[in-house]
C-alpha cells in the first residue's frame, strides 16, 4: 500500500484525502500523456532530424564493462575455438555420444527429469549409477568412446544440480539446476520427434560464456535434421541459462515463424568450470562462483 | 608371589576401579580384557597368565602376560606385532599360546579376526570417494530465485527465438528445405491452371449437354463431381511426388514414424493452400453457374453425403 504524501497528511478525513490523491494522480497522468504526444509531434515535425528515442535503461545495457567480452571478428578467440575440446563436434568429425546418470540413491524426481531430458538430446545413453564413483565412470566412459557425461543431482527430493563433464580431456562444468517444468505440464505442447534438433545458443558474450555455450552446444550433433523443425535453445540472460525446446513453422512467405513448445524447461546457472575431467579437489578451475563475488547486479560473467 | 584367587576375591567382592555394574550384567572397563565382562576367566588382573590382541596404529599387536614377568610391572606385558597376513598371524598366536587355556586362545583368535576385518573395511572406506555436503545459503538462494524470474522476463524468450530462426531462414540455413514449398507450389499452380482450363472447356460442353438432357441432371452432376475429385487427387499426388523428388529423400521408410508429425503439417499446409486456390479459381471460372457444394467440402465422400 502506498503511503499518503506528506503534504496531504494534513487532511484528516480519509475519504476527502483519497479524493485529493486521485485527483492529483489523474492530473499527473494527463500531463504525462500530453508530454508524450507533444514529443511525438515534435518527432514527426523534425522527421529524420529528430532526436533518437530514449531507450529504457536495463541491466543489460548498463552492464559493467568486461574486457573479456568477445567482439565481432575477434580472430584470437575464433582461432582458439578452432582447436579447443569441442572443435571436433563443431567441425562435424565427432558425433557426440553422451552418458547420463544420477547421483547416489536417486529418487523419482531425478528419473522423471531424465525421462524428459533423454528425449531432447540425441545419442544419449542412461546408465544406472549404483555405487560407482564419478571418476570411475569417467574412465569407463572414455574407454567406451563417450564424449560427455552428465550427472543429475538431487537433494531432499528436489533437483539441485547438474554436472557436465566433457571427455576425454574435460572441461567439467557444474551447474545449479532450477525451475524444471516437465514437458507434460507445458500447455499446448507438442511431442518431440527423434530428429536431431538445431541448437540456438543465445547471448553468450564473454570468453567464458562462449566456452560454456560451446560446451553445451557440443552435446548435439552438428548436422541438424531441418525437416524435424525442432530447435533447442540455450539462452543466457544475466548468467541464467534458460533451456527450451520448440518446434517451429515458418509462414508461407517466410515472414513469420510460429513456435510450439515441446519441453522440458529448466534453468541452469554456472557454479564452476574446471579443466580436465571431473576432479573437484585437484582440478584447475577456470572459473568458480564464490560467495563474495556478487557485489554488483550489473556484473555478468557469461 | 601369585595369589590369583586372593586378587579375584578382592576385586569381585570389594572394589575394582574397572568394574561397571548394571542391572543385568557386570562389565569390565580394562582395555586388555578379552570379553569386556567381569568374570574370573576374563579378568586381566586376577590372571597371572593372560593374552589379548589389540589394534595399535592400524596393526594387530598381541599382548601376553606371564608369571615370569610378574616381578617387573613395567615389563609385565610382552608386546608382539603380528603380521598383516591373517593366516600367519594366526600361526603366531597358536605358537605363542600353545598349552594355554582354550578359552583365552579362542578369545584371542576371535579378537584377531574382528580386528583384521575392521581394518580391511576401514581401508576400503577410506579409498572410496565421499560426498561432500555443501551448505545452501538461504539468502543467496532467494536472491537467485528472484533474479532468475526477472532475467526470464527480460529474456523475452519466444521473441528472441523467433528472431533467431527468421535470421537463419534469411541467411539461407534452410535453403535446401524451405525452397521446396515455394517452387513446388508454383509448379503445382501452373499445372492446376492448365487443368482448370481443360475443365472449363469440359464444363462448357457439359452445359450445352445439360440443356439437352435436363431430366438426367443428377447423374450428370455426379459425374462432374467425380471428375473434380480426381483432379484434386492428381494435385495431391503431385504434391507428394514433389516431396519424393530431389529435395526430400523420404525414400527410406524406416524412420517414417517419427517424421509423420512433421510431414503431416507440411502436407497440410501444402494441400490446404492448393485447395483454397482451387476453390477460388473454380468460382471465377464457373461464371453464372455456381456450385455451392464445393465451397465447404474438401473430400468426395463428404460431398456425396451432403448431397443426400
mmCIF file with all atom_site columns, N, CA, C and O in Angstrom, chain B residues 191-233:
data_model
loop_
_atom_site.group_PDB
_atom_site.id
_atom_site.type_symbol
_atom_site.label_atom_id
_atom_site.label_alt_id
_atom_site.label_comp_id
_atom_site.label_asym_id
_atom_site.label_entity_id
_atom_site.label_seq_id
_atom_site.pdbx_PDB_ins_code
_atom_site.Cartn_x
_atom_site.Cartn_y
_atom_site.Cartn_z
_atom_site.occupancy
_atom_site.B_iso_or_equiv
_atom_site.pdbx_formal_charge
_atom_site.auth_seq_id
_atom_site.auth_comp_id
_atom_site.auth_asym_id
_atom_site.auth_atom_id
_atom_site.pdbx_PDB_model_num
ATOM 1   N N  . UNK B 1 191 ? 0.297   -26.156 -63.144 1.00 0.00 ? 191 UNK B N  1
ATOM 2   C CA . UNK B 1 191 ? -0.384  -27.362 -63.624 1.00 0.00 ? 191 UNK B CA 1
ATOM 3   C C  . UNK B 1 191 ? -1.880  -27.271 -63.368 1.00 0.00 ? 191 UNK B C  1
ATOM 4   O O  . UNK B 1 191 ? -2.704  -27.673 -64.175 1.00 0.00 ? 191 UNK B O  1
ATOM 5   N N  . UNK B 1 192 ? -2.150  -26.728 -62.201 1.00 0.00 ? 192 UNK B N  1
ATOM 6   C CA . UNK B 1 192 ? -3.547  -26.589 -61.809 1.00 0.00 ? 192 UNK B CA 1
ATOM 7   C C  . UNK B 1 192 ? -4.282  -25.710 -62.818 1.00 0.00 ? 192 UNK B C  1
ATOM 8   O O  . UNK B 1 192 ? -5.389  -26.015 -63.256 1.00 0.00 ? 192 UNK B O  1
ATOM 9   N N  . UNK B 1 193 ? -3.611  -24.613 -63.184 1.00 0.00 ? 193 UNK B N  1
ATOM 10  C CA . UNK B 1 193 ? -4.226  -23.686 -64.126 1.00 0.00 ? 193 UNK B CA 1
ATOM 11  C C  . UNK B 1 193 ? -4.538  -24.397 -65.445 1.00 0.00 ? 193 UNK B C  1
ATOM 12  O O  . UNK B 1 193 ? -5.634  -24.281 -65.993 1.00 0.00 ? 193 UNK B O  1
ATOM 13  N N  . UNK B 1 194 ? -3.576  -25.195 -65.876 1.00 0.00 ? 194 UNK B N  1
ATOM 14  C CA . UNK B 1 194 ? -3.805  -25.932 -67.123 1.00 0.00 ? 194 UNK B CA 1
ATOM 15  C C  . UNK B 1 194 ? -5.012  -26.843 -66.993 1.00 0.00 ? 194 UNK B C  1
ATOM 16  O O  . UNK B 1 194 ? -5.892  -26.887 -67.837 1.00 0.00 ? 194 UNK B O  1
ATOM 17  N N  . UNK B 1 195 ? -4.998  -27.564 -65.872 1.00 0.00 ? 195 UNK B N  1
ATOM 18  C CA . UNK B 1 195 ? -6.099  -28.493 -65.631 1.00 0.00 ? 195 UNK B CA 1
ATOM 19  C C  . UNK B 1 195 ? -7.434  -27.791 -65.694 1.00 0.00 ? 195 UNK B C  1
ATOM 20  O O  . UNK B 1 195 ? -8.389  -28.259 -66.295 1.00 0.00 ? 195 UNK B O  1
ATOM 21  N N  . UNK B 1 196 ? -7.464  -26.640 -65.048 1.00 0.00 ? 196 UNK B N  1
ATOM 22  C CA . UNK B 1 196 ? -8.738  -25.940 -64.955 1.00 0.00 ? 196 UNK B CA 1
ATOM 23  C C  . UNK B 1 196 ? -9.217  -25.460 -66.305 1.00 0.00 ? 196 UNK B C  1
ATOM 24  O O  . UNK B 1 196 ? -10.413 -25.472 -66.586 1.00 0.00 ? 196 UNK B O  1
ATOM 25  N N  . UNK B 1 197 ? -8.260  -25.046 -67.118 1.00 0.00 ? 197 UNK B N  1
ATOM 26  C CA . UNK B 1 197 ? -8.652  -24.624 -68.456 1.00 0.00 ? 197 UNK B CA 1
ATOM 27  C C  . UNK B 1 197 ? -9.363  -25.756 -69.173 1.00 0.00 ? 197 UNK B C  1
ATOM 28  O O  . UNK B 1 197 ? -10.440 -25.596 -69.739 1.00 0.00 ? 197 UNK B O  1
ATOM 29  N N  . UNK B 1 198 ? -8.726  -26.926 -69.051 1.00 0.00 ? 198 UNK B N  1
ATOM 30  C CA . UNK B 1 198 ? -9.358  -28.091 -69.675 1.00 0.00 ? 198 UNK B CA 1
ATOM 31  C C  . UNK B 1 198 ? -10.755 -28.298 -69.108 1.00 0.00 ? 198 UNK B C  1
ATOM 32  O O  . UNK B 1 198 ? -11.723 -28.530 -69.819 1.00 0.00 ? 198 UNK B O  1
ATOM 33  N N  . UNK B 1 199 ? -10.786 -28.208 -67.803 1.00 0.00 ? 199 UNK B N  1
ATOM 34  C CA . UNK B 1 199 ? -12.040 -28.451 -67.108 1.00 0.00 ? 199 UNK B CA 1
ATOM 35  C C  . UNK B 1 199 ? -13.132 -27.488 -67.582 1.00 0.00 ? 199 UNK B C  1
ATOM 36  O O  . UNK B 1 199 ? -14.271 -27.865 -67.811 1.00 0.00 ? 199 UNK B O  1
ATOM 37  N N  . UNK B 1 200 ? -12.712 -26.232 -67.727 1.00 0.00 ? 200 UNK B N  1
ATOM 38  C CA . UNK B 1 200 ? -13.667 -25.227 -68.172 1.00 0.00 ? 200 UNK B CA 1
ATOM 39  C C  . UNK B 1 200 ? -14.261 -25.606 -69.521 1.00 0.00 ? 200 UNK B C  1
ATOM 40  O O  . UNK B 1 200 ? -15.480 -25.515 -69.729 1.00 0.00 ? 200 UNK B O  1
ATOM 41  N N  . UNK B 1 201 ? -13.363 -26.046 -70.387 1.00 0.00 ? 201 UNK B N  1
ATOM 42  C CA . UNK B 1 201 ? -13.868 -26.458 -71.702 1.00 0.00 ? 201 UNK B CA 1
ATOM 43  C C  . UNK B 1 201 ? -14.899 -27.558 -71.551 1.00 0.00 ? 201 UNK B C  1
ATOM 44  O O  . UNK B 1 201 ? -15.982 -27.533 -72.118 1.00 0.00 ? 201 UNK B O  1
ATOM 45  N N  . UNK B 1 202 ? -14.515 -28.521 -70.716 1.00 0.00 ? 202 UNK B N  1
ATOM 46  C CA . UNK B 1 202 ? -15.442 -29.633 -70.495 1.00 0.00 ? 202 UNK B CA 1
ATOM 47  C C  . UNK B 1 202 ? -16.771 -29.136 -69.974 1.00 0.00 ? 202 UNK B C  1
ATOM 48  O O  . UNK B 1 202 ? -17.831 -29.568 -70.389 1.00 0.00 ? 202 UNK B O  1
ATOM 49  N N  . UNK B 1 203 ? -16.635 -28.205 -69.036 1.00 0.00 ? 203 UNK B N  1
ATOM 50  C CA . UNK B 1 203 ? -17.848 -27.692 -68.417 1.00 0.00 ? 203 UNK B CA 1
ATOM 51  C C  . UNK B 1 203 ? -18.771 -27.050 -69.447 1.00 0.00 ? 203 UNK B C  1
ATOM 52  O O  . UNK B 1 203 ? -19.981 -27.259 -69.432 1.00 0.00 ? 203 UNK B O  1
ATOM 53  N N  . UNK B 1 204 ? -18.130 -26.295 -70.291 1.00 0.00 ? 204 UNK B N  1
ATOM 54  C CA . UNK B 1 204 ? -18.943 -25.639 -71.315 1.00 0.00 ? 204 UNK B CA 1
ATOM 55  C C  . UNK B 1 204 ? -19.691 -26.663 -72.147 1.00 0.00 ? 204 UNK B C  1
ATOM 56  O O  . UNK B 1 204 ? -20.885 -26.549 -72.405 1.00 0.00 ? 204 UNK B O  1
ATOM 57  N N  . UNK B 1 205 ? -18.904 -27.700 -72.485 1.00 0.00 ? 205 UNK B N  1
ATOM 58  C CA . UNK B 1 205 ? -19.554 -28.771 -73.252 1.00 0.00 ? 205 UNK B CA 1
ATOM 59  C C  . UNK B 1 205 ? -20.722 -29.340 -72.463 1.00 0.00 ? 205 UNK B C  1
ATOM 60  O O  . UNK B 1 205 ? -21.818 -29.536 -72.957 1.00 0.00 ? 205 UNK B O  1
ATOM 61  N N  . UNK B 1 206 ? -20.428 -29.568 -71.201 1.00 0.00 ? 206 UNK B N  1
ATOM 62  C CA . UNK B 1 206 ? -21.455 -30.143 -70.344 1.00 0.00 ? 206 UNK B CA 1
ATOM 63  C C  . UNK B 1 206 ? -22.698 -29.279 -70.293 1.00 0.00 ? 206 UNK B C  1
ATOM 64  O O  . UNK B 1 206 ? -23.822 -29.763 -70.358 1.00 0.00 ? 206 UNK B O  1
ATOM 65  N N  . UNK B 1 207 ? -22.432 -28.005 -70.191 1.00 0.00 ? 207 UNK B N  1
ATOM 66  C CA . UNK B 1 207 ? -23.571 -27.103 -70.080 1.00 0.00 ? 207 UNK B CA 1
ATOM 67  C C  . UNK B 1 207 ? -24.470 -27.218 -71.298 1.00 0.00 ? 207 UNK B C  1
ATOM 68  O O  . UNK B 1 207 ? -25.698 -27.229 -71.207 1.00 0.00 ? 207 UNK B O  1
ATOM 69  N N  . UNK B 1 208 ? -23.768 -27.316 -72.398 1.00 0.00 ? 208 UNK B N  1
ATOM 70  C CA . UNK B 1 208 ? -24.553 -27.489 -73.612 1.00 0.00 ? 208 UNK B CA 1
ATOM 71  C C  . UNK B 1 208 ? -25.399 -28.759 -73.555 1.00 0.00 ? 208 UNK B C  1
ATOM 72  O O  . UNK B 1 208 ? -26.569 -28.786 -73.871 1.00 0.00 ? 208 UNK B O  1
ATOM 73  N N  . UNK B 1 209 ? -24.688 -29.796 -73.069 1.00 0.00 ? 209 UNK B N  1
ATOM 74  C CA . UNK B 1 209 ? -25.410 -31.070 -72.951 1.00 0.00 ? 209 UNK B CA 1
ATOM 75  C C  . UNK B 1 209 ? -26.566 -30.935 -71.991 1.00 0.00 ? 209 UNK B C  1
ATOM 76  O O  . UNK B 1 209 ? -27.647 -31.463 -72.194 1.00 0.00 ? 209 UNK B O  1
ATOM 77  N N  . UNK B 1 210 ? -26.292 -30.205 -70.956 1.00 0.00 ? 210 UNK B N  1
ATOM 78  C CA . UNK B 1 210 ? -27.287 -30.060 -69.907 1.00 0.00 ? 210 UNK B CA 1
ATOM 79  C C  . UNK B 1 210 ? -28.611 -29.544 -70.451 1.00 0.00 ? 210 UNK B C  1
ATOM 80  O O  . UNK B 1 210 ? -29.688 -29.960 -70.038 1.00 0.00 ? 210 UNK B O  1
ATOM 81  N N  . UNK B 1 211 ? -28.451 -28.577 -71.362 1.00 0.00 ? 211 UNK B N  1
ATOM 82  C CA . UNK B 1 211 ? -29.656 -28.030 -71.962 1.00 0.00 ? 211 UNK B CA 1
ATOM 83  C C  . UNK B 1 211 ? -30.491 -29.136 -72.600 1.00 0.00 ? 211 UNK B C  1
ATOM 84  O O  . UNK B 1 211 ? -31.707 -29.147 -72.533 1.00 0.00 ? 211 UNK B O  1
ATOM 85  N N  . UNK B 1 212 ? -29.735 -30.052 -73.146 1.00 0.00 ? 212 UNK B N  1
ATOM 86  C CA . UNK B 1 212 ? -30.459 -31.118 -73.845 1.00 0.00 ? 212 UNK B CA 1
ATOM 87  C C  . UNK B 1 212 ? -31.074 -32.120 -72.884 1.00 0.00 ? 212 UNK B C  1
ATOM 88  O O  . UNK B 1 212 ? -32.210 -32.517 -72.998 1.00 0.00 ? 212 UNK B O  1
ATOM 89  N N  . UNK B 1 213 ? -30.234 -32.543 -71.906 1.00 0.00 ? 213 UNK B N  1
ATOM 90  C CA . UNK B 1 213 ? -30.751 -33.585 -71.020 1.00 0.00 ? 213 UNK B CA 1
ATOM 91  C C  . UNK B 1 213 ? -31.012 -33.034 -69.635 1.00 0.00 ? 213 UNK B C  1
ATOM 92  O O  . UNK B 1 213 ? -30.251 -33.245 -68.717 1.00 0.00 ? 213 UNK B O  1
ATOM 93  N N  . UNK B 1 214 ? -31.994 -32.256 -69.545 1.00 0.00 ? 214 UNK B N  1
ATOM 94  C CA . UNK B 1 214 ? -32.289 -31.692 -68.231 1.00 0.00 ? 214 UNK B CA 1
ATOM 95  C C  . UNK B 1 214 ? -32.778 -32.731 -67.239 1.00 0.00 ? 214 UNK B C  1
ATOM 96  O O  . UNK B 1 214 ? -32.562 -32.650 -66.043 1.00 0.00 ? 214 UNK B O  1
ATOM 97  N N  . UNK B 1 215 ? -33.452 -33.705 -67.766 1.00 0.00 ? 215 UNK B N  1
ATOM 98  C CA . UNK B 1 215 ? -34.029 -34.734 -66.910 1.00 0.00 ? 215 UNK B CA 1
ATOM 99  C C  . UNK B 1 215 ? -32.950 -35.525 -66.188 1.00 0.00 ? 215 UNK B C  1
ATOM 100 O O  . UNK B 1 215 ? -33.118 -35.943 -65.043 1.00 0.00 ? 215 UNK B O  1
ATOM 101 N N  . UNK B 1 216 ? -31.806 -35.690 -66.821 1.00 0.00 ? 216 UNK B N  1
ATOM 102 C CA . UNK B 1 216 ? -30.758 -36.516 -66.223 1.00 0.00 ? 216 UNK B CA 1
ATOM 103 C C  . UNK B 1 216 ? -29.725 -35.686 -65.455 1.00 0.00 ? 216 UNK B C  1
ATOM 104 O O  . UNK B 1 216 ? -28.559 -36.035 -65.369 1.00 0.00 ? 216 UNK B O  1
ATOM 105 N N  . UNK B 1 217 ? -30.159 -34.583 -64.970 1.00 0.00 ? 217 UNK B N  1
ATOM 106 C CA . UNK B 1 217 ? -29.253 -33.626 -64.341 1.00 0.00 ? 217 UNK B CA 1
ATOM 107 C C  . UNK B 1 217 ? -28.412 -34.247 -63.215 1.00 0.00 ? 217 UNK B C  1
ATOM 108 O O  . UNK B 1 217 ? -27.221 -34.069 -63.119 1.00 0.00 ? 217 UNK B O  1
ATOM 109 N N  . UNK B 1 218 ? -29.125 -35.019 -62.387 1.00 0.00 ? 218 UNK B N  1
ATOM 110 C CA . UNK B 1 218 ? -28.462 -35.549 -61.193 1.00 0.00 ? 218 UNK B CA 1
ATOM 111 C C  . UNK B 1 218 ? -27.262 -36.420 -61.526 1.00 0.00 ? 218 UNK B C  1
ATOM 112 O O  . UNK B 1 218 ? -26.170 -36.237 -60.976 1.00 0.00 ? 218 UNK B O  1
ATOM 113 N N  . UNK B 1 219 ? -27.482 -37.358 -62.390 1.00 0.00 ? 219 UNK B N  1
ATOM 114 C CA . UNK B 1 219 ? -26.385 -38.265 -62.720 1.00 0.00 ? 219 UNK B CA 1
ATOM 115 C C  . UNK B 1 219 ? -25.226 -37.490 -63.351 1.00 0.00 ? 219 UNK B C  1
ATOM 116 O O  . UNK B 1 219 ? -24.056 -37.742 -63.076 1.00 0.00 ? 219 UNK B O  1
ATOM 117 N N  . UNK B 1 220 ? -25.588 -36.532 -64.140 1.00 0.00 ? 220 UNK B N  1
ATOM 118 C CA . UNK B 1 220 ? -24.584 -35.667 -64.780 1.00 0.00 ? 220 UNK B CA 1
ATOM 119 C C  . UNK B 1 220 ? -23.689 -35.011 -63.709 1.00 0.00 ? 220 UNK B C  1
ATOM 120 O O  . UNK B 1 220 ? -22.480 -35.044 -63.783 1.00 0.00 ? 220 UNK B O  1
ATOM 121 N N  . UNK B 1 221 ? -24.388 -34.484 -62.744 1.00 0.00 ? 221 UNK B N  1
ATOM 122 C CA . UNK B 1 221 ? -23.704 -33.774 -61.664 1.00 0.00 ? 221 UNK B CA 1
ATOM 123 C C  . UNK B 1 221 ? -22.681 -34.698 -60.984 1.00 0.00 ? 221 UNK B C  1
ATOM 124 O O  . UNK B 1 221 ? -21.556 -34.326 -60.727 1.00 0.00 ? 221 UNK B O  1
ATOM 125 N N  . UNK B 1 222 ? -23.134 -35.920 -60.714 1.00 0.00 ? 222 UNK B N  1
ATOM 126 C CA . UNK B 1 222 ? -22.257 -36.876 -60.051 1.00 0.00 ? 222 UNK B CA 1
ATOM 127 C C  . UNK B 1 222 ? -20.976 -37.088 -60.839 1.00 0.00 ? 222 UNK B C  1
ATOM 128 O O  . UNK B 1 222 ? -19.883 -37.088 -60.292 1.00 0.00 ? 222 UNK B O  1
ATOM 129 N N  . UNK B 1 223 ? -21.171 -37.253 -62.105 1.00 0.00 ? 223 UNK B N  1
ATOM 130 C CA . UNK B 1 223 ? -20.004 -37.480 -62.956 1.00 0.00 ? 223 UNK B CA 1
ATOM 131 C C  . UNK B 1 223 ? -19.009 -36.343 -62.843 1.00 0.00 ? 223 UNK B C  1
ATOM 132 O O  . UNK B 1 223 ? -17.830 -36.532 -62.657 1.00 0.00 ? 223 UNK B O  1
ATOM 133 N N  . UNK B 1 224 ? -19.598 -35.174 -62.919 1.00 0.00 ? 224 UNK B N  1
ATOM 134 C CA . UNK B 1 224 ? -18.742 -33.999 -62.888 1.00 0.00 ? 224 UNK B CA 1
ATOM 135 C C  . UNK B 1 224 ? -17.960 -33.939 -61.574 1.00 0.00 ? 224 UNK B C  1
ATOM 136 O O  . UNK B 1 224 ? -16.786 -33.625 -61.548 1.00 0.00 ? 224 UNK B O  1
ATOM 137 N N  . UNK B 1 225 ? -18.689 -34.297 -60.541 1.00 0.00 ? 225 UNK B N  1
ATOM 138 C CA . UNK B 1 225 ? -18.051 -34.260 -59.236 1.00 0.00 ? 225 UNK B CA 1
ATOM 139 C C  . UNK B 1 225 ? -16.884 -35.224 -59.164 1.00 0.00 ? 225 UNK B C  1
ATOM 140 O O  . UNK B 1 225 ? -15.826 -34.916 -58.657 1.00 0.00 ? 225 UNK B O  1
ATOM 141 N N  . UNK B 1 226 ? -17.136 -36.387 -59.686 1.00 0.00 ? 226 UNK B N  1
ATOM 142 C CA . UNK B 1 226 ? -16.068 -37.376 -59.688 1.00 0.00 ? 226 UNK B CA 1
ATOM 143 C C  . UNK B 1 226 ? -14.837 -36.839 -60.405 1.00 0.00 ? 226 UNK B C  1
ATOM 144 O O  . UNK B 1 226 ? -13.713 -37.001 -59.958 1.00 0.00 ? 226 UNK B O  1
ATOM 145 N N  . UNK B 1 227 ? -15.135 -36.170 -61.479 1.00 0.00 ? 227 UNK B N  1
ATOM 146 C CA . UNK B 1 227 ? -14.042 -35.613 -62.247 1.00 0.00 ? 227 UNK B CA 1
ATOM 147 C C  . UNK B 1 227 ? -13.228 -34.628 -61.395 1.00 0.00 ? 227 UNK B C  1
ATOM 148 O O  . UNK B 1 227 ? -12.017 -34.684 -61.331 1.00 0.00 ? 227 UNK B O  1
ATOM 149 N N  . UNK B 1 228 ? -13.991 -33.778 -60.740 1.00 0.00 ? 228 UNK B N  1
ATOM 150 C CA . UNK B 1 228 ? -13.338 -32.779 -59.903 1.00 0.00 ? 228 UNK B CA 1
ATOM 151 C C  . UNK B 1 228 ? -12.487 -33.447 -58.835 1.00 0.00 ? 228 UNK B C  1
ATOM 152 O O  . UNK B 1 228 ? -11.346 -33.087 -58.596 1.00 0.00 ? 228 UNK B O  1
ATOM 153 N N  . UNK B 1 229 ? -13.087 -34.471 -58.232 1.00 0.00 ? 229 UNK B N  1
ATOM 154 C CA . UNK B 1 229 ? -12.384 -35.174 -57.187 1.00 0.00 ? 229 UNK B CA 1
ATOM 155 C C  . UNK B 1 229 ? -11.084 -35.755 -57.728 1.00 0.00 ? 229 UNK B C  1
ATOM 156 O O  . UNK B 1 229 ? -10.028 -35.651 -57.085 1.00 0.00 ? 229 UNK B O  1
ATOM 157 N N  . UNK B 1 230 ? -11.169 -36.338 -58.899 1.00 0.00 ? 230 UNK B N  1
ATOM 158 C CA . UNK B 1 230 ? -9.969  -36.962 -59.444 1.00 0.00 ? 230 UNK B CA 1
ATOM 159 C C  . UNK B 1 230 ? -8.900  -35.909 -59.732 1.00 0.00 ? 230 UNK B C  1
ATOM 160 O O  . UNK B 1 230 ? -7.719  -36.129 -59.525 1.00 0.00 ? 230 UNK B O  1
ATOM 161 N N  . UNK B 1 231 ? -9.370  -34.766 -60.181 1.00 0.00 ? 231 UNK B N  1
ATOM 162 C CA . UNK B 1 231 ? -8.389  -33.711 -60.460 1.00 0.00 ? 231 UNK B CA 1
ATOM 163 C C  . UNK B 1 231 ? -7.698  -33.300 -59.160 1.00 0.00 ? 231 UNK B C  1
ATOM 164 O O  . UNK B 1 231 ? -6.497  -33.065 -59.115 1.00 0.00 ? 231 UNK B O  1
ATOM 165 N N  . UNK B 1 232 ? -8.502  -33.237 -58.090 1.00 0.00 ? 232 UNK B N  1
ATOM 166 C CA . UNK B 1 232 ? -7.920  -32.911 -56.787 1.00 0.00 ? 232 UNK B CA 1
ATOM 167 C C  . UNK B 1 232 ? -6.892  -33.952 -56.399 1.00 0.00 ? 232 UNK B C  1
ATOM 168 O O  . UNK B 1 232 ? -5.817  -33.657 -55.903 1.00 0.00 ? 232 UNK B O  1
ATOM 169 N N  . UNK B 1 233 ? -7.291  -35.199 -56.628 1.00 0.00 ? 233 UNK B N  1
ATOM 170 C CA . UNK B 1 233 ? -6.394  -36.299 -56.287 1.00 0.00 ? 233 UNK B CA 1
ATOM 171 C C  . UNK B 1 233 ? -5.059  -36.110 -57.006 1.00 0.00 ? 233 UNK B C  1
ATOM 172 O O  . UNK B 1 233 ? -3.994  -36.221 -56.423 1.00 0.00 ? 233 UNK B O  1
#
